[in-house]
C-alpha cells in the first residue's frame, strides 16, 4: 500500500539554526499538509499546499516557516531560525481529491 | 473557532469488553469528521470519514457514528492489538482544509 515517507525520523538542531524536514507524499496525491504535535498535546495544523502554492495556514505558521515542492516528488518544511518551542513531532500528510488525508510517521525535531 | 473534545482521555478494558469513545465537536459547518488510530512513534492512520448526522461506518470491530454534536467510536469485543490512541478530527466547510484534532483517547486492551 502506498505511504507517505518522512526523513529524517529524528533531527537534533541547535537553537537558531535552520532545519529542513522532508516528505515524499503518495505519488498521485495533489494536496499536501504539515502538522505538528508537541509532546502530550494535540496534533495541530500548520499549512496546506495545492497547485504549487499555500492554500491555508494556521497562526502557528509564521514568517520563520516556509514550504516548498522543489520537484515532482518531495515536499519540504523549512524552519529558518529554530526556537526551543519548535521541538515537536512534525507530520506530513497528503491526499487525492475527495479523499482523507494520509499521514507519514513523522520527524521528531529536538532543539537544543 | 473549531473545537474537538474527546473522552475519556484514557480507557483500560479487558479483552472482549466492548465500549465506546466519545468525540464532541463545535465547527462552523461540518465538511467531515475523521477517526484516526495512532500507535506509539507513528503517524495517524486513517479509519473512517463521516459526513452527516445519522451516518455510520464499520470496519472489523470498530463502528463510528455521527450526530450533530458528537461522534462515537464503538469497539466490540476488542483484542490487545486494538490498543492505541484514537484521534477524532473535524474539517470545516468554506474552503478550510486543515483538520482540527482532539487530544485523543488512549485505549489499552488487556489480555
PDB file of N, CA, C and O in Angstrom, chain A residues 42-43, chain B residues 1-10 20-27 30 33-35 65-73 85-91 99-106:
ATOM      1  N   UNK A  42      -2.216  18.080  21.386  1.00  0.00           N
ATOM      2  CA  UNK A  42      -2.956  17.713  20.186  1.00  0.00           C
ATOM      3  C   UNK A  42      -2.091  17.823  18.934  1.00  0.00           C
ATOM      4  O   UNK A  42      -1.114  18.578  18.900  1.00  0.00           O
ATOM      5  N   UNK A  43      -2.485  17.096  17.911  1.00  0.00           N
ATOM      6  CA  UNK A  43      -1.941  17.329  16.577  1.00  0.00           C
ATOM      7  C   UNK A  43      -2.506  18.664  16.082  1.00  0.00           C
ATOM      8  O   UNK A  43      -3.723  18.892  16.133  1.00  0.00           O
TER       9      UNK A  43
ATOM     10  N   UNK B   1     -14.279  29.472  16.557  1.00  0.00           N
ATOM     11  CA  UNK B   1     -13.118  28.581  16.466  1.00  0.00           C
ATOM     12  C   UNK B   1     -13.585  27.126  16.593  1.00  0.00           C
ATOM     13  O   UNK B   1     -14.372  26.790  17.466  1.00  0.00           O
ATOM     14  N   UNK B   2     -13.096  26.285  15.694  1.00  0.00           N
ATOM     15  CA  UNK B   2     -13.462  24.876  15.727  1.00  0.00           C
ATOM     16  C   UNK B   2     -12.828  24.193  16.933  1.00  0.00           C
ATOM     17  O   UNK B   2     -11.661  24.441  17.240  1.00  0.00           O
ATOM     18  N   UNK B   3     -13.604  23.333  17.596  1.00  0.00           N
ATOM     19  CA  UNK B   3     -13.087  22.636  18.782  1.00  0.00           C
ATOM     20  C   UNK B   3     -13.507  21.175  18.774  1.00  0.00           C
ATOM     21  O   UNK B   3     -14.615  20.839  18.352  1.00  0.00           O
ATOM     22  N   UNK B   4     -12.621  20.324  19.251  1.00  0.00           N
ATOM     23  CA  UNK B   4     -12.886  18.893  19.368  1.00  0.00           C
ATOM     24  C   UNK B   4     -12.457  18.437  20.749  1.00  0.00           C
ATOM     25  O   UNK B   4     -11.308  18.675  21.151  1.00  0.00           O
ATOM     26  N   UNK B   5     -13.375  17.793  21.462  1.00  0.00           N
ATOM     27  CA  UNK B   5     -13.090  17.287  22.806  1.00  0.00           C
ATOM     28  C   UNK B   5     -13.366  15.796  22.837  1.00  0.00           C
ATOM     29  O   UNK B   5     -14.472  15.365  22.499  1.00  0.00           O
ATOM     30  N   UNK B   6     -12.375  15.025  23.255  1.00  0.00           N
ATOM     31  CA  UNK B   6     -12.534  13.589  23.302  1.00  0.00           C
ATOM     32  C   UNK B   6     -12.551  13.090  24.745  1.00  0.00           C
ATOM     33  O   UNK B   6     -11.828  13.598  25.594  1.00  0.00           O
ATOM     34  N   UNK B   7     -13.388  12.083  24.979  1.00  0.00           N
ATOM     35  CA  UNK B   7     -13.441  11.477  26.306  1.00  0.00           C
ATOM     36  C   UNK B   7     -13.711   9.976  26.182  1.00  0.00           C
ATOM     37  O   UNK B   7     -14.331   9.543  25.205  1.00  0.00           O
ATOM     38  N   UNK B   8     -13.225   9.175  27.156  1.00  0.00           N
ATOM     39  CA  UNK B   8     -12.296   9.619  28.200  1.00  0.00           C
ATOM     40  C   UNK B   8     -10.900   9.848  27.632  1.00  0.00           C
ATOM     41  O   UNK B   8     -10.637   9.509  26.480  1.00  0.00           O
ATOM     42  N   UNK B   9     -10.001  10.415  28.434  1.00  0.00           N
ATOM     43  CA  UNK B   9      -8.618  10.593  27.989  1.00  0.00           C
ATOM     44  C   UNK B   9      -7.919   9.251  27.879  1.00  0.00           C
ATOM     45  O   UNK B   9      -7.075   9.049  27.016  1.00  0.00           O
ATOM     46  N   UNK B  10      -8.254   8.338  28.778  1.00  0.00           N
ATOM     47  CA  UNK B  10      -7.648   7.014  28.778  1.00  0.00           C
ATOM     48  C   UNK B  10      -8.698   5.995  29.181  1.00  0.00           C
ATOM     49  O   UNK B  10      -9.610   6.305  29.964  1.00  0.00           O
ATOM     50  N   UNK B  20     -17.329   2.402  24.238  1.00  0.00           N
ATOM     51  CA  UNK B  20     -17.429   3.476  23.252  1.00  0.00           C
ATOM     52  C   UNK B  20     -16.556   4.645  23.644  1.00  0.00           C
ATOM     53  O   UNK B  20     -16.431   4.968  24.834  1.00  0.00           O
ATOM     54  N   UNK B  21     -15.966   5.282  22.637  1.00  0.00           N
ATOM     55  CA  UNK B  21     -15.193   6.509  22.813  1.00  0.00           C
ATOM     56  C   UNK B  21     -16.017   7.663  22.254  1.00  0.00           C
ATOM     57  O   UNK B  21     -16.678   7.520  21.223  1.00  0.00           O
ATOM     58  N   UNK B  22     -15.927   8.818  22.942  1.00  0.00           N
ATOM     59  CA  UNK B  22     -16.743   9.956  22.556  1.00  0.00           C
ATOM     60  C   UNK B  22     -15.906  11.069  21.951  1.00  0.00           C
ATOM     61  O   UNK B  22     -14.770  11.321  22.384  1.00  0.00           O
ATOM     62  N   UNK B  23     -16.462  11.747  20.950  1.00  0.00           N
ATOM     63  CA  UNK B  23     -15.847  12.924  20.347  1.00  0.00           C
ATOM     64  C   UNK B  23     -16.928  13.989  20.215  1.00  0.00           C
ATOM     65  O   UNK B  23     -17.851  13.828  19.416  1.00  0.00           O
ATOM     66  N   UNK B  24     -16.832  15.051  20.999  1.00  0.00           N
ATOM     67  CA  UNK B  24     -17.747  16.179  20.893  1.00  0.00           C
ATOM     68  C   UNK B  24     -17.081  17.274  20.077  1.00  0.00           C
ATOM     69  O   UNK B  24     -15.887  17.546  20.277  1.00  0.00           O
ATOM     70  N   UNK B  25     -17.852  17.901  19.207  1.00  0.00           N
ATOM     71  CA  UNK B  25     -17.224  18.887  18.329  1.00  0.00           C
ATOM     72  C   UNK B  25     -18.078  20.144  18.190  1.00  0.00           C
ATOM     73  O   UNK B  25     -19.303  20.110  18.315  1.00  0.00           O
ATOM     74  N   UNK B  26     -17.396  21.237  17.924  1.00  0.00           N
ATOM     75  CA  UNK B  26     -18.029  22.509  17.572  1.00  0.00           C
ATOM     76  C   UNK B  26     -17.318  22.997  16.323  1.00  0.00           C
ATOM     77  O   UNK B  26     -16.098  23.181  16.324  1.00  0.00           O
ATOM     78  N   UNK B  27     -18.069  23.176  15.258  1.00  0.00           N
ATOM     79  CA  UNK B  27     -17.447  23.580  13.995  1.00  0.00           C
ATOM     80  C   UNK B  27     -18.426  24.456  13.236  1.00  0.00           C
ATOM     81  O   UNK B  27     -19.644  24.271  13.302  1.00  0.00           O
ATOM     82  N   UNK B  30     -19.930  21.540   9.237  1.00  0.00           N
ATOM     83  CA  UNK B  30     -19.074  20.351   9.184  1.00  0.00           C
ATOM     84  C   UNK B  30     -18.948  19.854   7.750  1.00  0.00           C
ATOM     85  O   UNK B  30     -19.941  19.562   7.083  1.00  0.00           O
ATOM     86  N   UNK B  33     -16.006  14.528   9.504  1.00  0.00           N
ATOM     87  CA  UNK B  33     -15.421  14.134  10.784  1.00  0.00           C
ATOM     88  C   UNK B  33     -14.635  12.860  10.532  1.00  0.00           C
ATOM     89  O   UNK B  33     -15.118  11.937   9.865  1.00  0.00           O
ATOM     90  N   UNK B  34     -13.429  12.835  11.066  1.00  0.00           N
ATOM     91  CA  UNK B  34     -12.487  11.760  10.759  1.00  0.00           C
ATOM     92  C   UNK B  34     -12.049  11.070  12.043  1.00  0.00           C
ATOM     93  O   UNK B  34     -11.811  11.724  13.065  1.00  0.00           O
ATOM     94  N   UNK B  35     -11.910   9.764  11.972  1.00  0.00           N
ATOM     95  CA  UNK B  35     -11.299   8.990  13.044  1.00  0.00           C
ATOM     96  C   UNK B  35      -9.980   8.415  12.531  1.00  0.00           C
ATOM     97  O   UNK B  35      -9.911   7.852  11.431  1.00  0.00           O
ATOM     98  N   UNK B  65     -20.149   6.412  14.561  1.00  0.00           N
ATOM     99  CA  UNK B  65     -21.450   7.029  14.335  1.00  0.00           C
ATOM    100  C   UNK B  65     -21.330   8.531  14.508  1.00  0.00           C
ATOM    101  O   UNK B  65     -20.398   9.028  15.156  1.00  0.00           O
ATOM    102  N   UNK B  66     -22.312   9.270  13.951  1.00  0.00           N
ATOM    103  CA  UNK B  66     -22.238  10.732  13.969  1.00  0.00           C
ATOM    104  C   UNK B  66     -23.610  11.331  14.254  1.00  0.00           C
ATOM    105  O   UNK B  66     -24.614  10.908  13.667  1.00  0.00           O
ATOM    106  N   UNK B  67     -23.628  12.314  15.189  1.00  0.00           N
ATOM    107  CA  UNK B  67     -24.805  13.153  15.391  1.00  0.00           C
ATOM    108  C   UNK B  67     -24.386  14.588  15.074  1.00  0.00           C
ATOM    109  O   UNK B  67     -23.255  14.837  14.673  1.00  0.00           O
ATOM    110  N   UNK B  68     -25.282  15.534  15.323  1.00  0.00           N
ATOM    111  CA  UNK B  68     -24.970  16.927  15.003  1.00  0.00           C
ATOM    112  C   UNK B  68     -23.948  17.541  15.956  1.00  0.00           C
ATOM    113  O   UNK B  68     -23.364  18.587  15.664  1.00  0.00           O
ATOM    114  N   UNK B  69     -23.721  16.870  17.109  1.00  0.00           N
ATOM    115  CA  UNK B  69     -22.810  17.453  18.084  1.00  0.00           C
ATOM    116  C   UNK B  69     -21.663  16.533  18.480  1.00  0.00           C
ATOM    117  O   UNK B  69     -20.703  16.974  19.103  1.00  0.00           O
ATOM    118  N   UNK B  70     -21.804  15.227  18.177  1.00  0.00           N
ATOM    119  CA  UNK B  70     -20.771  14.308  18.627  1.00  0.00           C
ATOM    120  C   UNK B  70     -20.678  13.068  17.740  1.00  0.00           C
ATOM    121  O   UNK B  70     -21.581  12.779  16.953  1.00  0.00           O
ATOM    122  N   UNK B  71     -19.575  12.384  17.921  1.00  0.00           N
ATOM    123  CA  UNK B  71     -19.370  11.118  17.235  1.00  0.00           C
ATOM    124  C   UNK B  71     -18.923  10.095  18.268  1.00  0.00           C
ATOM    125  O   UNK B  71     -18.268  10.436  19.253  1.00  0.00           O
ATOM    126  N   UNK B  72     -19.289   8.851  18.017  1.00  0.00           N
ATOM    127  CA  UNK B  72     -18.867   7.764  18.887  1.00  0.00           C
ATOM    128  C   UNK B  72     -18.085   6.746  18.064  1.00  0.00           C
ATOM    129  O   UNK B  72     -18.431   6.463  16.908  1.00  0.00           O
ATOM    130  N   UNK B  73     -17.058   6.210  18.697  1.00  0.00           N
ATOM    131  CA  UNK B  73     -16.346   5.076  18.122  1.00  0.00           C
ATOM    132  C   UNK B  73     -16.607   3.888  19.040  1.00  0.00           C
ATOM    133  O   UNK B  73     -16.147   3.869  20.184  1.00  0.00           O
ATOM    134  N   UNK B  85      -3.905   4.980  20.521  1.00  0.00           N
ATOM    135  CA  UNK B  85      -4.615   6.231  20.778  1.00  0.00           C
ATOM    136  C   UNK B  85      -5.522   6.503  19.588  1.00  0.00           C
ATOM    137  O   UNK B  85      -5.081   6.447  18.434  1.00  0.00           O
ATOM    138  N   UNK B  86      -6.787   6.769  19.854  1.00  0.00           N
ATOM    139  CA  UNK B  86      -7.765   7.027  18.805  1.00  0.00           C
ATOM    140  C   UNK B  86      -8.046   8.528  18.758  1.00  0.00           C
ATOM    141  O   UNK B  86      -8.424   9.140  19.765  1.00  0.00           O
ATOM    142  N   UNK B  87      -7.822   9.095  17.595  1.00  0.00           N
ATOM    143  CA  UNK B  87      -7.943  10.534  17.388  1.00  0.00           C
ATOM    144  C   UNK B  87      -9.186  10.848  16.562  1.00  0.00           C
ATOM    145  O   UNK B  87      -9.475  10.168  15.575  1.00  0.00           O
ATOM    146  N   UNK B  88      -9.865  11.903  16.959  1.00  0.00           N
ATOM    147  CA  UNK B  88     -11.008  12.427  16.220  1.00  0.00           C
ATOM    148  C   UNK B  88     -10.598  13.783  15.652  1.00  0.00           C
ATOM    149  O   UNK B  88      -9.889  14.555  16.316  1.00  0.00           O
ATOM    150  N   UNK B  89     -11.020  14.081  14.439  1.00  0.00           N
ATOM    151  CA  UNK B  89     -10.682  15.362  13.818  1.00  0.00           C
ATOM    152  C   UNK B  89     -11.855  15.834  12.978  1.00  0.00           C
ATOM    153  O   UNK B  89     -12.611  15.021  12.437  1.00  0.00           O
ATOM    154  N   UNK B  90     -12.006  17.159  12.857  1.00  0.00           N
ATOM    155  CA  UNK B  90     -13.063  17.724  12.029  1.00  0.00           C
ATOM    156  C   UNK B  90     -12.460  18.626  10.959  1.00  0.00           C
ATOM    157  O   UNK B  90     -11.385  19.200  11.121  1.00  0.00           O
ATOM    158  N   UNK B  91     -13.183  18.714   9.881  1.00  0.00           N
ATOM    159  CA  UNK B  91     -12.836  19.623   8.792  1.00  0.00           C
ATOM    160  C   UNK B  91     -14.048  20.494   8.540  1.00  0.00           C
ATOM    161  O   UNK B  91     -15.171  19.991   8.372  1.00  0.00           O
ATOM    162  N   UNK B  99      -7.222  19.948   9.283  1.00  0.00           N
ATOM    163  CA  UNK B  99      -8.007  19.221  10.264  1.00  0.00           C
ATOM    164  C   UNK B  99      -7.768  19.794  11.653  1.00  0.00           C
ATOM    165  O   UNK B  99      -6.638  20.162  11.995  1.00  0.00           O
ATOM    166  N   UNK B 100      -8.840  19.854  12.450  1.00  0.00           N
ATOM    167  CA  UNK B 100      -8.745  20.205  13.867  1.00  0.00           C
ATOM    168  C   UNK B 100      -8.908  18.922  14.666  1.00  0.00           C
ATOM    169  O   UNK B 100      -9.956  18.272  14.586  1.00  0.00           O
ATOM    170  N   UNK B 101      -7.875  18.575  15.424  1.00  0.00           N
ATOM    171  CA  UNK B 101      -7.851  17.314  16.154  1.00  0.00           C
ATOM    172  C   UNK B 101      -8.235  17.499  17.610  1.00  0.00           C
ATOM    173  O   UNK B 101      -8.014  18.563  18.211  1.00  0.00           O
ATOM    174  N   UNK B 102      -8.783  16.416  18.215  1.00  0.00           N
ATOM    175  CA  UNK B 102      -8.881  16.318  19.656  1.00  0.00           C
ATOM    176  C   UNK B 102      -7.592  15.728  20.213  1.00  0.00           C
ATOM    177  O   UNK B 102      -6.685  15.343  19.462  1.00  0.00           O
ATOM    178  N   UNK B 103      -7.516  15.651  21.536  1.00  0.00           N
ATOM    179  CA  UNK B 103      -6.309  15.129  22.175  1.00  0.00           C
ATOM    180  C   UNK B 103      -6.216  13.607  22.116  1.00  0.00           C
ATOM    181  O   UNK B 103      -5.147  13.047  22.345  1.00  0.00           O
ATOM    182  N   UNK B 104      -7.339  12.961  21.807  1.00  0.00           N
ATOM    183  CA  UNK B 104      -7.296  11.515  21.658  1.00  0.00           C
ATOM    184  C   UNK B 104      -7.718  10.764  22.911  1.00  0.00           C
ATOM    185  O   UNK B 104      -7.739  11.312  24.021  1.00  0.00           O
ATOM    186  N   UNK B 105      -8.087   9.506  22.705  1.00  0.00           N
ATOM    187  CA  UNK B 105      -8.346   8.576  23.798  1.00  0.00           C
ATOM    188  C   UNK B 105      -7.311   7.459  23.719  1.00  0.00           C
ATOM    189  O   UNK B 105      -7.198   6.790  22.679  1.00  0.00           O
ATOM    190  N   UNK B 106      -6.557   7.301  24.814  1.00  0.00           N
ATOM    191  CA  UNK B 106      -5.528   6.252  24.873  1.00  0.00           C
ATOM    192  C   UNK B 106      -6.197   4.978  25.370  1.00  0.00           C
ATOM    193  O   UNK B 106      -6.611   4.886  26.530  1.00  0.00           O
TER     194      UNK B 106
END
